[in-house]
Amino acid sequence: MKVRSFIEAGAARLIIDNPPVNALSLSKGVIASLTDMLQAVLDDAAVTHVTLEGAGGRFSAGADITDFDLPREQIEPTRNLLNLVTSARKPVIALITGEAFGGGLELALACHARISTPEARLGLPEINLGLLPGSGGTQRMPRLVGVASALDMMLTGKPISGADAHSLGLVYGVHEQDQLRHAADALAVRGLPPHLGRSAAAQCEELEHMREKHAGMLDRSLAARHIVACVEAAIDEPLDKGLRLEADYFDELMTSAQSRALRYAFLSERSVARLPGLEDVAGRRVTSVGVVGGGTMGSGIAAAAIEAGFNVILTDTSADMLARAETVISGIFDRDVAKGRITPGQARERMARLSLADDYSGFRDAELIVEAVFEDMAVKQAVLCALDSVVPPDCILASNTSTLDIDALAAATASPARVIGLHFFSPAHIMRLLEIVRGRATAPDVVATALAVAKRMRKVPVVAGVCDGFIGNRMFEEMLRQAYQLLEEGALPEQVDGALERFGMAMGPLKVMDLAGQDIGYKIRQRRMAEYPDRPYSIVPDILCEQGRLGQKAKAGFYDYPDGRKAVRSDAVDDMIRRISAERGIARRSICDDEIVERCIFALINEGAKIVEEGIAARPLDVDMVWLNGYGFPRDRGGPMFYADELGLPYVLARITSFGELTEGWAWKPASLLVTLADAGRSLASLNSASGATQ
Ligand code: COA
């Protein structure tokens, strides 16, 4: 039974019980059961009022996302249920605990009153899925809390607490969970609060202000524009007309490319941790995490582990580094306190779970240790080898390497099966991506443990095989190759970055390298040139480095950084690029945004397909999750693999083949996987379906 009901002293209690999140599922019968049960208690003369609740301390996370591909007529029952609630002649009161999200909150909005716990979370996150609240939310929310608060909730998708919802008038009262029914019964006897109307003029003014405040979002997101249009109707039009407009826009958004991509991203972020082949493998128990190395990465990893509830022992041979690490970690928690995310008491409790040590003696009972020492094979091998002889036999040894061969690191130990790569991204306590690098010998339960630990840290974990650059950096190198080459052919840094930022990348690739430090790329290119002399690379970034323009840290890279952070176009760099083209006999030409985007993004697609083909990534969705969560690929385009499918593989392949005529044509050898799939009329996403992800 997905809905339970019982009658208690004249009050009918309807409880949604559809684990794990009480989604209002059509296909699993939740909506049908709720409707039938509500109708029955409304018809029952012995029932004076009705309360709606969610089982397991959670009201409802909203519509079932897996129902979203149902045709319109099949989602009509949800709207019929809401009509039944609003037209009920007996009070129907929502008792909100945990989350009331999306359709869950809209169901509560249709009720005659809402009561919640102070810490409940109420939100309309549909924008995150490229949708609008399609069950009356755009109409009822502004009427209840005003245009500004309603739009803030709908355009940011961020939930508010029960306590804040109370101050906005969204919930009638806040009570501890065990008092909610009693409070609802008292309210039903006392009579429901009257609804106070708002002045249309004031609402119009708020709407204009919100248009300015969210201008960037309105520019990019179709859902945001439709939400604003619906809210405008909520000010000017009667409820039924507003509801019809909302329903029409909802249907349009459901089939939009942005929503398809965002829904895919949501589901893939969850299926990415369910790696094919590991379904029945249990992970090992981990209660504490050891970290070796008190530098930036070590401190960030320690903070992330503490935040996830682990006890942490951090070691470093240098007392100064240990002291610095402690300051960095407490600084992270202090900032959380300052932002109101945690209380000072919680920050103290977190710091109490950190121990510092200058040797490995504290690791005698360790379960998982992450080394984050200097990125050098011999240094890391020595650390792993020393740990290997101290820790218990079932302790997992993880390396935070971003470039080194995990198999070679594992070979330095007597037990390579327990060695794994955990490639955190900087800052480690903030970045969501974690590349889990599985060596040839890594045991399956070691991988399963890493996935479970990552989930506890609220990371998006992507398992990668061993190769140079793993998934993310290997693909990024191909994007950079195009970006640099475009500079030599006629583009300038602002144009390359600008085109990709307009496409939606969080930051253009040249700015990314300025941030990371140009010297990092320099070393890699020198290594590549020695390894593959037949693969010429643009010399622009090398000359930049040789001029000392190492990026933000030098206040000069592809751009100038007079204040250390904000990129400003540099005439000197533009001149240098023009000079290099002339010296190499390249006639510079005008290059349009489309060419920049296609070359940089298709280079990612081609390399991503090779990564899937080689089994380095298990599925295309793994590649996409790396790019959405670690490299700023626009979420509303789903990731390079999803985007390739949206464009159509035959088109992508034709362009890749035509780029083979260019100077760096050798880099455009099409991935055989693209050729095979395009020939067979299949999509990259068809390779995901076995894992249960959408598309
Ligand atoms: N419909 C269907 N399934 C949903 C869902 C929904 N609205 N919301 C969450 N789920 C599923 C997840 O896919 C996940 O499934 P899995 O275990 O098979 O991977 C499971 O519920 C647990 O969700 P998860 O996000 O991993 O758990 P959490 O405790 O960290 O977060 C929520 C729970 C509710 C806060 C979070 O899932 C959420 O924000 N959901 C989206 C809600 C939403 O957008 N609603 C609007 C839809 S109209």
mmCIF file of C-alpha atoms and ligand atoms in Angstrom, residues 19-21 23-24 28 58 60-68 99 101-104 106 121 123-126 128-129 131-132 250 266-267 270-271 274 455 458, ligand 1:
data_model
loop_
_atom_site.group_PDB
_atom_site.id
_atom_site.type_symbol
_atom_site.label_atom_id
_atom_site.label_comp_id
_atom_site.label_asym_id
_atom_site.label_seq_id
_atom_site.Cartn_x
_atom_site.Cartn_y
_atom_site.Cartn_z
ATOM 1 C CA PRO A 19 9.816 5.018 -0.104
ATOM 2 C CA PRO A 20 12.415 6.352 -0.451
ATOM 3 C CA VAL A 21 11.074 9.891 -0.939
ATOM 4 C CA ALA A 23 7.156 10.607 -4.691
ATOM 5 C CA LEU A 24 3.594 11.230 -5.913
ATOM 6 C CA LYS A 28 2.985 3.229 -8.949
ATOM 7 C CA ARG A 58 9.293 13.090 4.866
ATOM 8 C CA SER A 60 6.899 14.191 -0.352
ATOM 9 C CA ALA A 61 9.701 14.969 -2.815
ATOM 10 C CA GLY A 62 7.092 15.685 -5.486
ATOM 11 C CA ALA A 63 6.081 14.161 -8.774
ATOM 12 C CA ASP A 64 7.829 10.933 -9.676
ATOM 13 C CA ILE A 65 10.598 11.957 -12.049
ATOM 14 C CA THR A 66 10.421 8.605 -13.776
ATOM 15 C CA ASP A 67 6.791 9.397 -14.777
ATOM 16 C CA PHE A 68 7.848 12.430 -16.759
ATOM 17 C CA GLU A 99 10.902 17.669 2.487
ATOM 18 C CA PHE A 101 9.262 19.557 -2.718
ATOM 19 C CA GLY A 102 7.752 20.241 -6.112
ATOM 20 C CA GLY A 103 4.436 18.455 -6.552
ATOM 21 C CA GLY A 104 4.573 17.579 -2.845
ATOM 22 C CA GLU A 106 1.907 21.954 -4.574
ATOM 23 C CA ARG A 121 12.285 21.967 3.959
ATOM 24 C CA GLY A 123 10.812 24.064 -2.052
ATOM 25 C CA LEU A 124 9.836 24.233 -5.703
ATOM 26 C CA PRO A 125 12.978 22.827 -7.367
ATOM 27 C CA GLU A 126 11.408 22.177 -10.799
ATOM 28 C CA ASN A 128 16.573 22.442 -11.699
ATOM 29 C CA LEU A 129 14.867 20.005 -14.055
ATOM 30 C CA LEU A 131 10.413 22.686 -15.659
ATOM 31 C CA LEU A 132 7.946 24.866 -13.804
ATOM 32 C CA PHE A 250 4.505 22.785 -18.478
ATOM 33 C CA PHE A 266 19.554 14.386 -12.185
ATOM 34 C CA LEU A 267 19.044 10.668 -12.811
ATOM 35 C CA ARG A 270 22.341 8.968 -8.996
ATOM 36 C CA SER A 271 22.950 6.029 -11.341
ATOM 37 C CA ARG A 274 25.652 2.071 -9.444
ATOM 38 C CA LYS A 455 28.255 9.070 -1.514
ATOM 39 C CA ARG A 458 27.924 13.913 -1.084
HETATM 40 N N1 COA B 1 10.875 11.125 -8.180
HETATM 41 C C1 COA B 1 11.399 9.895 -8.279
HETATM 42 N N2 COA B 1 12.496 9.499 -7.633
HETATM 43 C C2 COA B 1 13.083 10.407 -6.851
HETATM 44 C C3 COA B 1 12.602 11.708 -6.701
HETATM 45 C C4 COA B 1 11.426 12.057 -7.405
HETATM 46 N N3 COA B 1 10.881 13.264 -7.322
HETATM 47 N N4 COA B 1 13.409 12.372 -5.854
HETATM 48 C C5 COA B 1 14.367 11.504 -5.488
HETATM 49 N N5 COA B 1 14.169 10.317 -6.088
HETATM 50 C C6 COA B 1 14.961 9.085 -5.950
HETATM 51 C C7 COA B 1 16.390 9.289 -6.387
HETATM 52 O O1 COA B 1 16.519 9.104 -7.784
HETATM 53 C C8 COA B 1 17.099 8.230 -5.573
HETATM 54 O O2 COA B 1 16.880 7.005 -6.228
HETATM 55 P P1 COA B 1 17.984 5.832 -6.158
HETATM 56 O O3 COA B 1 18.173 5.528 -4.718
HETATM 57 O O4 COA B 1 17.355 4.746 -6.944
HETATM 58 O O5 COA B 1 19.197 6.415 -6.794
HETATM 59 C C9 COA B 1 16.305 8.183 -4.276
HETATM 60 O O6 COA B 1 15.036 8.790 -4.574
HETATM 61 C C10 COA B 1 16.952 8.940 -3.145
HETATM 62 O O7 COA B 1 17.256 10.253 -3.604
HETATM 63 P P2 COA B 1 18.640 10.964 -3.253
HETATM 64 O O8 COA B 1 18.621 12.285 -3.922
HETATM 65 O O9 COA B 1 19.755 10.042 -3.538
HETATM 66 O O10 COA B 1 18.477 11.074 -1.673
HETATM 67 P P3 COA B 1 18.702 12.296 -0.699
HETATM 68 O O11 COA B 1 18.171 11.858 0.600
HETATM 69 O O12 COA B 1 20.083 12.793 -0.832
HETATM 70 O O13 COA B 1 17.761 13.497 -1.246
HETATM 71 C C11 COA B 1 15.755 14.615 -1.934
HETATM 72 C C12 COA B 1 16.373 13.404 -1.221
HETATM 73 C C13 COA B 1 14.263 14.457 -1.958
HETATM 74 C C14 COA B 1 16.138 15.884 -1.176
HETATM 75 C C15 COA B 1 16.344 14.705 -3.366
HETATM 76 O O14 COA B 1 16.220 13.443 -3.976
HETATM 77 C C16 COA B 1 15.676 15.688 -4.259
HETATM 78 O O15 COA B 1 15.934 16.869 -4.179
HETATM 79 N N6 COA B 1 14.837 15.179 -5.185
HETATM 80 C C17 COA B 1 14.334 16.001 -6.265
HETATM 81 C C18 COA B 1 13.008 16.527 -5.917
HETATM 82 C C19 COA B 1 12.434 17.260 -7.077
HETATM 83 O O16 COA B 1 13.079 17.784 -7.953
HETATM 84 N N7 COA B 1 11.117 17.282 -7.060
HETATM 85 C C20 COA B 1 10.405 17.965 -8.056
HETATM 86 C C21 COA B 1 9.848 16.987 -8.979
HETATM 87 S S1 COA B 1 8.411 17.720 -9.653
#
